[in-house]
Coordinates of C-alpha atoms in Angstrom, one line a residue:
M1 CA 37.4 32.0 -15.9
P2 CA 37.8 31.1 -12.2
E3 CA 39.2 27.7 -11.2
A4 CA 36.6 25.1 -10.5
T5 CA 35.7 23.7 -7.1
G6 CA 33.9 20.5 -6.3
P7 CA 34.5 16.8 -5.6
L8 CA 36.5 16.2 -8.8
A9 CA 38.7 19.3 -8.4
G10 CA 42.3 18.6 -9.6
L11 CA 41.2 16.0 -12.2
L12 CA 41.6 16.6 -16.0
A13 CA 39.0 15.6 -18.7
V14 CA 39.8 15.9 -22.4
D15 CA 36.5 16.4 -24.2
L16 CA 36.5 15.2 -27.8
A17 CA 32.8 14.7 -27.9
T18 CA 30.6 15.6 -30.8
T19 CA 27.0 16.8 -30.3
R20 CA 26.1 13.3 -29.2
A21 CA 27.7 13.7 -25.8
E22 CA 28.5 17.4 -25.0
L23 CA 26.6 17.1 -21.7
A24 CA 29.1 14.6 -20.3
G25 CA 31.9 17.3 -20.1
R26 CA 29.5 19.9 -18.8
I27 CA 28.6 17.6 -15.8
L28 CA 32.2 16.7 -15.1
A29 CA 33.0 20.5 -15.1
E30 CA 30.1 21.1 -12.6
L31 CA 31.7 18.4 -10.4
G32 CA 34.9 20.3 -10.4
A33 CA 37.1 18.6 -13.1
T34 CA 39.1 20.8 -15.5
V35 CA 37.5 20.0 -18.8
I36 CA 39.5 20.9 -22.0
K37 CA 37.3 20.9 -25.0
V38 CA 39.3 20.0 -28.1
E39 CA 37.6 21.6 -31.1
P40 CA 38.2 21.3 -34.8
P41 CA 39.1 24.4 -36.8
G42 CA 35.9 26.5 -37.1
G43 CA 34.7 25.2 -33.7
A44 CA 32.6 22.3 -32.3
A45 CA 29.4 21.6 -34.1
A46 CA 27.5 22.4 -30.9
R47 CA 28.5 26.1 -31.5
L48 CA 26.3 26.1 -34.5
L49 CA 23.1 24.6 -33.1
P50 CA 20.0 26.7 -32.4
P51 CA 18.5 28.5 -30.7
F52 CA 20.7 31.6 -31.0
D53 CA 21.1 34.9 -29.1
D54 CA 19.3 37.1 -31.6
S55 CA 20.7 40.3 -30.0
K56 CA 24.1 39.6 -31.6
P57 CA 25.2 38.6 -35.1
R58 CA 24.8 34.9 -35.5
G59 CA 28.0 32.9 -35.1
P60 CA 29.9 30.3 -33.1
E61 CA 29.7 32.4 -29.9
T62 CA 25.9 33.1 -30.0
S63 CA 24.5 29.6 -29.9
L64 CA 22.4 29.2 -26.7
Y65 CA 22.8 25.4 -27.0
W66 CA 26.5 25.9 -26.8
A67 CA 26.1 28.3 -23.9
S68 CA 24.5 25.4 -22.0
V69 CA 26.6 22.4 -22.9
G70 CA 29.9 24.3 -23.2
A71 CA 29.6 25.9 -19.7
G72 CA 32.6 25.6 -17.6
K73 CA 34.9 24.1 -20.3
K74 CA 38.1 25.4 -21.7
S75 CA 38.8 25.5 -25.4
V76 CA 41.7 24.5 -27.6
V77 CA 41.6 24.1 -31.4
L78 CA 43.3 21.0 -32.9
D79 CA 42.5 19.1 -36.1
I80 CA 42.7 15.5 -34.9
E81 CA 42.9 14.3 -38.5
D82 CA 46.2 16.2 -38.9
A83 CA 49.3 14.3 -37.8
E84 CA 51.0 17.4 -36.4
D85 CA 48.0 18.4 -34.3
R86 CA 47.7 14.8 -33.0
R87 CA 51.3 15.1 -31.8
K88 CA 50.4 18.3 -30.0
L89 CA 47.4 16.5 -28.4
E90 CA 49.3 13.5 -27.2
P91 CA 50.8 15.1 -24.0
L92 CA 47.3 16.2 -23.0
L93 CA 45.9 12.7 -23.4
Q94 CA 48.8 11.2 -21.5
Q95 CA 47.9 13.1 -18.4
A96 CA 44.1 13.0 -18.7
D97 CA 42.0 11.3 -16.1
F98 CA 39.0 11.2 -18.4
V99 CA 38.7 11.2 -22.2
I100 CA 35.2 11.6 -23.7
E101 CA 34.5 10.9 -27.4
S102 CA 31.4 10.2 -29.4
F103 CA 32.6 9.4 -32.9
D104 CA 31.5 6.3 -34.9
P105 CA 33.0 3.0 -33.7
G106 CA 36.5 2.6 -35.0
Y107 CA 37.1 6.2 -36.0
M108 CA 39.4 7.0 -33.0
D109 CA 41.3 3.7 -33.4
G110 CA 42.0 4.6 -37.0
L111 CA 43.6 7.8 -35.9
G112 CA 45.7 6.1 -33.2
L113 CA 43.6 7.8 -30.5
G114 CA 41.6 4.8 -29.3
Y115 CA 41.6 3.4 -25.8
A116 CA 43.9 0.5 -26.6
R117 CA 46.6 2.8 -27.9
L118 CA 46.1 5.5 -25.3
S119 CA 46.1 3.1 -22.3
E120 CA 49.6 2.0 -23.2
S121 CA 51.0 5.5 -22.3
N122 CA 48.3 6.4 -19.8
P123 CA 47.0 3.2 -18.0
R124 CA 45.0 5.3 -15.5
V125 CA 42.8 6.9 -18.2
I126 CA 39.0 6.4 -18.0
Y127 CA 37.9 6.6 -21.6
A128 CA 34.2 7.0 -22.4
S129 CA 32.9 6.3 -25.9
V130 CA 29.3 7.4 -26.5
T131 CA 27.8 6.0 -29.7
P132 CA 24.2 5.5 -31.0
Y133 CA 24.2 1.7 -30.5
G134 CA 27.4 0.8 -28.8
Q135 CA 30.8 -0.3 -30.1
S136 CA 29.7 -3.6 -31.4
G137 CA 26.6 -5.4 -32.8
P138 CA 24.7 -5.3 -36.0
D139 CA 23.6 -1.7 -35.6
A140 CA 27.0 -0.3 -34.5
H141 CA 27.5 1.6 -37.7
T142 CA 23.9 2.4 -38.4
A143 CA 23.3 6.1 -39.1
A144 CA 21.3 7.8 -36.3
T145 CA 19.9 11.0 -35.0
D146 CA 18.3 11.9 -31.6
L147 CA 14.9 11.3 -33.1
T148 CA 15.7 7.8 -34.6
L149 CA 17.4 6.8 -31.3
E150 CA 14.4 7.9 -29.3
A151 CA 12.3 5.7 -31.6
A152 CA 14.8 2.8 -31.4
G153 CA 14.7 3.1 -27.6
A154 CA 10.9 2.7 -27.9
L155 CA 10.0 6.0 -26.2
L156 CA 8.2 7.5 -29.2
D157 CA 5.7 4.6 -29.4
L158 CA 4.5 5.5 -25.9
Q159 CA 3.8 9.2 -26.4
G160 CA 1.2 11.4 -28.2
D161 CA -2.5 11.5 -28.8
A162 CA -4.0 8.2 -29.9
D163 CA -5.5 9.5 -33.1
R164 CA -2.3 10.9 -34.4
P165 CA 1.3 9.6 -35.0
P166 CA 3.5 9.2 -32.0
V167 CA 5.5 12.2 -30.9
P168 CA 9.0 12.7 -29.4
V169 CA 9.7 14.8 -26.3
G170 CA 9.6 18.4 -27.7
Y171 CA 13.4 18.9 -27.5
P172 CA 15.9 16.2 -28.6
Q173 CA 16.7 13.8 -25.7
A174 CA 19.0 11.0 -26.7
S175 CA 22.2 13.0 -26.7
F176 CA 21.4 14.4 -23.2
H177 CA 20.7 10.9 -21.8
G178 CA 23.8 9.4 -23.4
G179 CA 26.0 12.3 -22.2
A180 CA 24.7 12.2 -18.7
Q181 CA 25.1 8.5 -18.5
A182 CA 28.7 8.7 -19.7
A183 CA 29.4 11.3 -16.9
A184 CA 27.9 9.0 -14.2
D185 CA 29.8 6.0 -15.6
C186 CA 33.1 8.0 -15.5
V187 CA 32.7 8.9 -11.8
M188 CA 31.8 5.3 -10.9
A189 CA 34.9 4.1 -12.8
L190 CA 37.0 6.7 -10.9
N191 CA 36.1 4.9 -7.6
E192 CA 37.4 1.6 -9.0
R193 CA 40.6 3.4 -10.2
E194 CA 41.3 4.5 -6.7
R195 CA 41.7 0.9 -5.7
S196 CA 43.3 -0.7 -8.8
G197 CA 45.2 2.2 -10.2
L198 CA 43.9 1.4 -13.6
G199 CA 41.4 3.1 -15.9
Q200 CA 39.1 1.4 -18.3
H201 CA 37.0 1.8 -21.5
L202 CA 33.4 2.7 -21.1
D203 CA 31.1 1.7 -24.0
V204 CA 27.9 3.9 -23.7
S205 CA 25.0 3.1 -26.0
M206 CA 22.6 6.0 -26.5
Q207 CA 19.8 3.5 -27.4
A208 CA 20.4 1.6 -24.2
A209 CA 20.2 4.9 -22.2
M210 CA 16.9 5.7 -23.9
V211 CA 15.5 2.2 -22.9
W212 CA 15.8 3.3 -19.3
T213 CA 13.2 6.0 -20.0
L214 CA 10.5 3.3 -20.5
M215 CA 9.6 2.8 -16.8
N216 CA 7.4 -0.4 -16.5
A217 CA 6.8 -0.7 -20.3
T218 CA 9.7 -3.1 -20.7
G219 CA 8.0 -5.6 -18.6
Y220 CA 4.8 -6.0 -20.7
P221 CA 6.1 -8.3 -23.5
P222 CA 7.8 -10.9 -21.3
N223 CA 5.0 -10.9 -18.7
T224 CA 1.8 -10.4 -20.8
G225 CA 2.9 -11.3 -24.3
G226 CA 1.9 -7.9 -25.7
D227 CA 2.7 -4.2 -25.7
P228 CA 1.8 -1.8 -22.9
P229 CA -1.7 -0.2 -22.9
T230 CA -2.0 2.7 -25.4
S231 CA 1.1 1.7 -27.3
G232 CA 1.7 -0.4 -30.5
P233 CA -1.4 -2.2 -31.6
N234 CA -3.1 -1.0 -28.3
R235 CA -2.6 2.6 -29.3
L236 CA -6.2 3.3 -30.2
V237 CA -7.6 1.3 -27.2
P238 CA -8.3 3.8 -24.4
L239 CA -7.6 2.9 -20.8
P240 CA -10.9 2.1 -19.0
S241 CA -12.0 4.8 -16.7
P242 CA -12.2 4.0 -13.0
I243 CA -15.4 5.9 -12.9
P244 CA -18.2 4.6 -15.2
G245 CA -19.5 7.3 -17.5
I246 CA -16.8 9.8 -16.6
Q247 CA -13.5 10.4 -18.4
L248 CA -11.1 12.7 -16.5
P249 CA -8.9 14.9 -18.7
R250 CA -5.1 14.6 -18.8
Q251 CA -4.8 18.2 -17.9
W252 CA -7.0 21.0 -16.8
E253 CA -7.1 24.7 -17.9
C254 CA -6.2 27.3 -15.3
A255 CA -6.0 31.1 -15.5
D256 CA -2.6 31.1 -17.2
G257 CA -2.1 27.7 -18.8
Y258 CA -2.6 24.1 -17.8
L259 CA -2.1 21.8 -14.8
T260 CA -2.2 18.1 -14.0
V261 CA -4.0 16.9 -11.0
Q262 CA -4.9 13.5 -9.5
L263 CA -8.6 13.5 -8.4
V264 CA -8.9 9.8 -7.8
G265 CA -7.5 8.1 -4.7
G266 CA -5.8 10.1 -1.9
R267 CA -6.1 10.1 1.9
V268 CA -9.3 8.8 3.5
G269 CA -11.5 11.6 4.6
K270 CA -9.6 14.2 2.5
T271 CA -9.5 12.9 -1.0
P272 CA -8.2 15.2 -3.8
L273 CA -11.7 16.0 -5.0
H274 CA -12.8 16.8 -1.5
S275 CA -10.0 19.3 -1.1
V276 CA -10.5 21.0 -4.5
L277 CA -14.2 21.3 -3.9
E278 CA -13.5 23.2 -0.7
W279 CA -11.5 25.7 -2.9
A280 CA -14.4 25.9 -5.3
E281 CA -16.9 26.4 -2.5
A282 CA -14.8 29.2 -1.2
D283 CA -14.9 30.8 -4.6
G284 CA -18.7 30.4 -4.6
L285 CA -18.7 27.9 -7.5
V286 CA -20.3 24.8 -5.9
P287 CA -24.1 24.4 -6.3
A288 CA -26.1 24.4 -3.1
E289 CA -27.2 20.8 -3.6
L290 CA -23.6 19.5 -3.6
R291 CA -22.4 21.3 -0.6
G292 CA -21.7 19.5 2.7
R293 CA -21.5 16.1 0.9
N294 CA -18.8 13.6 1.8
W295 CA -16.6 13.4 -1.2
S296 CA -14.0 11.0 0.4
T297 CA -15.6 8.0 -1.3
W298 CA -17.0 9.6 -4.5
V299 CA -15.6 7.0 -6.9
A300 CA -17.1 4.1 -5.0
D301 CA -20.3 6.1 -4.6
V302 CA -20.7 6.5 -8.3
V303 CA -19.9 2.8 -8.9
G304 CA -22.4 1.8 -6.2
G305 CA -25.1 4.1 -7.4
V306 CA -25.0 6.3 -4.3
L307 CA -23.9 9.3 -6.2
S308 CA -25.3 10.0 -9.7
V309 CA -23.0 10.4 -12.7
E310 CA -24.8 13.8 -13.3
D311 CA -23.9 15.1 -9.8
A312 CA -20.3 13.9 -10.1
K313 CA -20.0 15.7 -13.5
L314 CA -21.6 18.8 -11.9
A315 CA -18.9 18.7 -9.1
L316 CA -16.2 18.3 -11.7
E317 CA -17.5 21.4 -13.6
S318 CA -17.2 23.3 -10.3
V319 CA -13.6 22.1 -10.1
R320 CA -13.0 23.2 -13.7
A321 CA -14.4 26.7 -13.0
C322 CA -12.3 27.0 -9.9
F323 CA -9.0 26.1 -11.7
R324 CA -9.8 28.7 -14.3
L325 CA -9.9 31.4 -11.6
H326 CA -6.4 30.7 -10.3
T327 CA -2.9 30.9 -11.7
Q328 CA -0.5 28.0 -12.0
H329 CA 1.7 29.3 -9.1
E330 CA -1.4 29.9 -6.9
L331 CA -2.7 26.4 -7.5
M332 CA 0.7 24.9 -6.9
Q333 CA 0.9 26.4 -3.5
M334 CA -2.7 25.5 -2.7
G335 CA -1.9 21.9 -3.8
T336 CA 1.3 21.8 -1.7
D337 CA -0.6 23.0 1.4
A338 CA -3.4 20.4 0.8
G339 CA -1.0 17.5 0.0
L340 CA -2.4 16.9 -3.5
L341 CA -0.8 15.4 -6.6
L342 CA -1.2 18.7 -8.5
A343 CA 1.4 20.3 -10.7
P344 CA 1.3 23.2 -13.2
V345 CA 2.4 22.5 -16.7
L346 CA 5.0 25.2 -16.6
R347 CA 6.2 27.1 -19.7
I348 CA 9.6 28.7 -19.7
D349 CA 8.3 31.9 -18.3
G350 CA 6.6 30.0 -15.5
L351 CA 9.9 28.4 -14.7
L352 CA 11.6 31.7 -14.4
T353 CA 9.0 33.0 -12.0
D354 CA 8.6 29.8 -10.0
P355 CA 8.8 30.8 -6.3
Q356 CA 10.4 27.5 -5.2
L357 CA 13.3 27.8 -7.7
A358 CA 13.7 31.5 -6.8
D359 CA 13.9 30.7 -3.1
R360 CA 16.6 28.1 -3.7
D361 CA 18.6 30.6 -5.9
Y362 CA 18.4 28.2 -8.7
W363 CA 18.7 30.6 -11.6
V364 CA 22.1 32.2 -12.1
K365 CA 23.5 34.9 -14.4
V366 CA 26.2 33.7 -16.7
D367 CA 27.7 36.1 -19.2
G368 CA 24.6 38.3 -18.8
R369 CA 22.2 35.5 -19.5
T370 CA 19.9 33.7 -17.0
Q371 CA 20.7 30.0 -16.9
P372 CA 19.8 27.0 -14.7
G373 CA 22.1 26.4 -11.7
I374 CA 23.6 23.3 -10.2
P375 CA 21.3 20.2 -10.1
V376 CA 22.6 18.6 -6.9
R377 CA 23.7 20.2 -3.6
L378 CA 26.7 18.6 -1.9
S379 CA 27.3 19.7 1.6
E380 CA 31.0 19.1 1.8
T381 CA 32.2 19.6 -1.8
P382 CA 29.7 21.9 -3.5
M383 CA 29.4 21.7 -7.3
S384 CA 30.8 24.5 -9.3
P385 CA 28.3 27.1 -10.4
P386 CA 27.9 27.4 -14.1
Q387 CA 30.7 29.4 -15.9
R388 CA 30.4 31.0 -19.3
P389 CA 31.4 28.8 -22.2
P390 CA 34.8 29.4 -23.7
L391 CA 35.5 31.4 -26.8
L392 CA 36.9 29.3 -29.6
G393 CA 40.5 28.6 -28.9
E394 CA 40.5 30.8 -25.8
H395 CA 42.8 28.5 -23.8
Q396 CA 45.2 27.5 -26.6
D397 CA 48.2 28.4 -24.5
L398 CA 47.3 25.5 -22.1
L399 CA 48.8 23.1 -24.6
A400 CA 52.3 24.4 -23.8
G401 CA 51.9 23.3 -20.2
F402 CA 51.6 19.6 -21.2
A403 CA 55.0 18.2 -22.1
P404 CA 55.4 14.6 -23.5
K405 CA 56.1 12.1 -20.8
P406 CA 57.5 8.6 -20.9
P407 CA 54.8 5.9 -20.6
A408 CA 53.6 5.5 -17.0
P409 CA 54.4 2.2 -15.3
R410 CA 51.4 0.0 -15.5
P411 CA 50.3 -1.5 -12.1
A412 CA 50.6 -5.2 -11.8
R413 CA 47.5 -6.8 -13.2
A414 CA 45.5 -8.5 -10.5
A415 CA 41.9 -9.4 -9.9
R416 CA 40.1 -6.0 -10.0
P417 CA 37.3 -5.4 -7.5
R418 CA 33.8 -4.5 -8.5
I419 CA 33.4 -0.7 -8.2
F420 CA 31.6 -0.6 -4.9
E421 CA 32.6 -4.0 -3.5
G422 CA 32.6 -3.8 0.3
L423 CA 30.3 -0.7 0.4
K424 CA 27.2 -1.0 2.6
A425 CA 24.0 1.0 1.8
A426 CA 20.7 1.3 3.6
D427 CA 18.1 2.2 1.0
F428 CA 15.0 3.9 2.4
A429 CA 14.1 5.3 -1.0
W430 CA 10.9 4.1 -2.9
I431 CA 9.4 4.4 -6.3
G432 CA 11.9 5.7 -9.0
V433 CA 14.8 8.0 -8.5
G434 CA 16.2 6.8 -5.2
P435 CA 15.9 3.1 -6.0
I436 CA 17.5 3.5 -9.4
V437 CA 20.4 5.4 -7.9
S438 CA 21.0 2.8 -5.1
K439 CA 20.6 0.0 -7.8
A440 CA 23.7 1.4 -9.4
L441 CA 25.6 0.8 -6.2
A442 CA 24.1 -2.7 -5.9
D443 CA 24.8 -3.6 -9.5
H444 CA 28.5 -2.7 -9.0
G445 CA 29.1 -4.7 -5.9
A446 CA 27.7 -2.8 -2.9
T447 CA 25.5 -4.6 -0.3
V448 CA 22.3 -2.6 -0.6
I449 CA 19.3 -3.3 1.7
H450 CA 16.0 -2.0 0.5
I451 CA 13.7 -1.0 3.5
E452 CA 9.9 -1.4 3.3
S453 CA 7.2 -2.5 5.6
F454 CA 4.3 -4.9 5.1
G455 CA 1.9 -2.2 6.1
R456 CA 3.4 0.3 3.6
P457 CA 5.2 -1.6 0.8
D458 CA 7.0 0.2 -2.0
L459 CA 4.2 1.5 -4.3
L460 CA 6.0 -0.2 -7.3
R461 CA 4.9 -3.5 -6.0
T462 CA 1.2 -2.6 -6.7
I463 CA 1.7 -1.5 -10.4
P464 CA 1.5 -3.8 -13.4
P465 CA 2.8 -5.7 -15.3
F466 CA 2.8 -8.7 -13.0
K467 CA 4.4 -12.1 -13.4
N468 CA 2.0 -14.6 -15.1
G469 CA -0.6 -11.8 -15.0
V470 CA -1.2 -12.4 -11.2
A471 CA -1.1 -9.3 -9.1
G472 CA 0.9 -9.6 -5.9
L473 CA 3.5 -7.7 -3.9
D474 CA 6.3 -10.1 -5.1
N475 CA 5.0 -10.3 -8.7
A476 CA 5.6 -6.8 -10.0
Q477 CA 8.2 -6.5 -12.7
F478 CA 8.3 -2.7 -12.1
M479 CA 9.6 -3.3 -8.5
A480 CA 12.0 -6.0 -9.7
N481 CA 13.5 -3.9 -12.4
F482 CA 14.4 -0.9 -10.2
N483 CA 15.6 -3.0 -7.3
S484 CA 17.6 -5.9 -8.8
S485 CA 20.8 -6.9 -7.0
K486 CA 19.5 -5.7 -3.6
L487 CA 18.5 -7.3 -0.4
G488 CA 15.1 -6.5 1.3
I489 CA 14.0 -6.1 4.9
N490 CA 10.7 -5.2 6.6
I491 CA 10.8 -2.4 9.2
N492 CA 7.7 -0.7 10.6
L493 CA 8.9 2.9 11.0
Q494 CA 5.6 3.7 12.8
S495 CA 6.8 1.7 15.8
E496 CA 9.5 2.4 18.4
A497 CA 11.0 -1.1 17.7
G498 CA 11.1 -0.2 14.0
I499 CA 12.9 3.1 14.6
E500 CA 15.5 1.3 16.8
L501 CA 16.1 -1.3 14.1
A502 CA 16.4 1.4 11.4
K503 CA 18.9 3.2 13.5
K504 CA 21.0 0.0 13.8
L505 CA 20.8 -0.4 10.0
I506 CA 21.9 3.2 9.5
D507 CA 24.8 2.7 11.9
W508 CA 25.9 -0.4 9.8
A509 CA 25.7 1.5 6.5
D510 CA 28.3 3.6 4.7
V511 CA 25.6 5.2 2.6
V512 CA 22.0 6.0 3.3
T513 CA 19.5 6.9 0.6
E514 CA 16.0 8.3 1.2
S515 CA 13.2 9.7 -0.8
F516 CA 10.8 10.8 1.9
T517 CA 9.0 14.2 1.5
A518 CA 11.4 16.9 2.7
G519 CA 11.6 16.9 6.5
A520 CA 10.0 13.5 7.1
F521 CA 13.3 11.7 7.6
E522 CA 14.5 14.4 10.0
R523 CA 11.3 13.9 12.0
L524 CA 12.2 10.3 12.5
G525 CA 15.4 11.4 14.0
F526 CA 17.5 10.5 10.9
G527 CA 18.4 14.0 9.6
Y528 CA 21.9 14.2 8.2
D529 CA 23.0 16.9 10.7
V530 CA 22.1 14.6 13.6
L531 CA 23.6 11.4 12.1
S532 CA 26.8 13.0 10.8
K533 CA 27.7 14.2 14.3
E534 CA 28.0 10.6 15.5
R535 CA 29.4 9.4 12.1
P536 CA 31.1 12.1 10.1
E537 CA 32.0 9.5 7.5
L538 CA 28.4 8.9 6.6
V539 CA 27.2 9.7 3.1
M540 CA 23.5 10.4 2.7
F541 CA 21.6 10.9 -0.6
S542 CA 18.2 12.6 -0.3
T543 CA 15.9 13.0 -3.2
C544 CA 12.5 14.6 -3.4
L545 CA 10.6 16.5 -6.0
R546 CA 11.2 20.1 -5.0
G547 CA 14.4 19.9 -2.9
Q548 CA 15.0 19.9 0.9
T549 CA 14.4 23.7 1.3
G550 CA 12.0 26.3 0.1
P551 CA 8.3 27.2 0.5
Q552 CA 7.2 24.1 -1.4
R553 CA 9.7 21.6 0.1
A554 CA 6.8 19.6 1.5
Y555 CA 5.3 19.0 -1.9
G556 CA 5.0 15.2 -2.6
G557 CA 4.8 14.0 -6.1
Y558 CA 6.2 11.7 -8.8
G559 CA 8.1 12.1 -12.0
G560 CA 4.9 12.9 -13.9
Q561 CA 4.5 16.0 -11.8
G562 CA 8.2 16.6 -12.0
A563 CA 8.0 16.7 -15.8
A564 CA 5.2 19.3 -15.6
L565 CA 7.2 21.4 -13.1
A566 CA 10.4 21.2 -15.2
G567 CA 8.8 22.4 -18.4
I568 CA 9.2 19.1 -20.2
Y569 CA 5.5 18.3 -20.2
G570 CA 4.5 21.6 -21.8
I571 CA 6.8 21.1 -24.9
T572 CA 5.6 17.6 -25.7
G573 CA 2.5 17.2 -28.0
W574 CA 0.9 18.9 -31.0
P575 CA 0.9 22.7 -31.3
D576 CA -2.8 22.8 -32.1
R577 CA -3.8 20.9 -29.0
P578 CA -3.1 21.0 -25.2
P579 CA 0.2 19.4 -24.3
H580 CA 0.3 15.7 -24.1
G581 CA 3.4 15.4 -22.0
P582 CA 6.1 12.7 -22.0
W583 CA 5.6 9.1 -21.2
G584 CA 5.3 8.2 -17.6
A585 CA 7.4 9.7 -14.7
Y586 CA 9.9 11.3 -17.0
T587 CA 12.1 13.1 -14.6
D588 CA 12.6 9.8 -12.8
F589 CA 14.8 8.8 -15.7
V590 CA 16.7 12.1 -15.8
A591 CA 17.5 12.7 -12.1
P592 CA 19.2 9.3 -11.5
R593 CA 22.0 10.1 -14.0
Y594 CA 22.9 13.2 -12.1
G595 CA 22.3 11.5 -8.7
V596 CA 24.6 8.6 -9.5
A597 CA 27.4 11.0 -10.6
A598 CA 27.1 13.1 -7.5
L599 CA 26.8 10.1 -5.1
A600 CA 29.7 8.3 -6.7
A601 CA 31.8 11.5 -6.3
A602 CA 30.8 11.8 -2.6
I603 CA 31.7 8.1 -2.1
R604 CA 35.2 8.8 -3.6
H605 CA 35.6 11.8 -1.4
R606 CA 34.8 9.7 1.6
R607 CA 37.4 7.1 0.5
L608 CA 40.1 9.7 0.2
T609 CA 39.3 11.9 3.2
G610 CA 37.2 9.8 5.6
V611 CA 34.5 12.5 5.5
G612 CA 31.0 12.0 4.2

């Protein structure tokens, strides 16, 4: 197994996690840390989880789940309930930068392996404990599974068809969210250790991690006194249609599956329906009496009686017929070219043939199997490509290289700074992923300035729930939730004066975050290649739906389209019905955990080397 590269190269993580948090070690390994998985005799429970590679006899080396979460780790076998094996483990723990565990609260303390005991001999250790409900509180010892935690985090109540019981996302999620959050927290804590010399104990609640998948739903009870629309007692109450007499489907059939598309709203003069009807007309599917009509105001025309409901339905039937003629990948490219909120509901085979992922060399061969590649591209310290998971006990001889050491001197205790205290960030990111990532900087002490303009405010300001039920740019809980701890400024990026002011703000900042469509920030003169020539210490975080390169880099969309493109939408729902998809902009809750881990690693690299 080749040595890892990446921003955490040279650091050691001891992975004692159960299936609740296997992903934490995987992410640290991708970031370059040496991750030693300590497995019980017989192997980690993750080695026995389905699905399995059916081309080989079933066993601890054929779990495809383990092939994913175990990638890049090294394996040693020790029974931590055995005193002699704990003695062998102690030198490894004494030199660890990170320890990850996910046993029930108190279990590790009972073995003498808890943070309080370990920090006496290794005061620099960052010790992450991932549990269902946290280390304390009335539910700390409550039995839990991924399913019950998704329910306790309130995600289940928001998903599924109204006439049937709620459904979870089609593959268990709580352990992934908890593990990814632990990895991000570990890298943030590492930044503080560089200043104080001390580690700390990280208490990660899987339920709390799931609550961050709720988007604006958390704001409804305190602001409206009730649950969000289509959930709880409102579950059977359909949302009113913006078009009287017409109910648009959640997804549309196409030649090889389903797609989601937004046909309401859009650019003046070139609304989504207008664009799609052009495709349908090219296919010869639009009745003569509907051709040449201005569809830029079709919703208002139906409401005002200018366009009949019958003609609108006829146009939508032309759209339906057009979609059925084209494949998902054809429609995706057509939508990208037209600037539409259109996304195929990809199955796994669709993911493997996706031209955007192929162009970005996303898929990699690991031990003869095709697997997803790295989630974030770092220009200076690239993440390690996935390596095969270790055989059980494959690296047992590593233990001999760790000799017992006397306790390390503990740095004099002084007031510890907040993790990112003194850091300055210019936040040009809107909506979800970018603002949540920059919020992590702000919550931990950075000065973060969120940039908008009165002419083009952050879209979250226009989405309910609103304080006291009154709509307004400063009343949206959604906006407040994702941008707490920040400052705000109005800059018109359409004007020369605005561009000049933005440049001054970028010159002030240590970190710049942006979520423009790929290429848009560069066209403003703010591309990283340009800015880093003047300021090689600058760190820039760019997030968009399809990445900064590739044939569909210009695609603009949100987390709902992201969930469709990532295959999550297609596995959520009932098997006898079209997929329902997960709640809200689901990938907006996945991407920030990877984004925070990568950005925090880049900030540490800057602190150590002066290079962004």
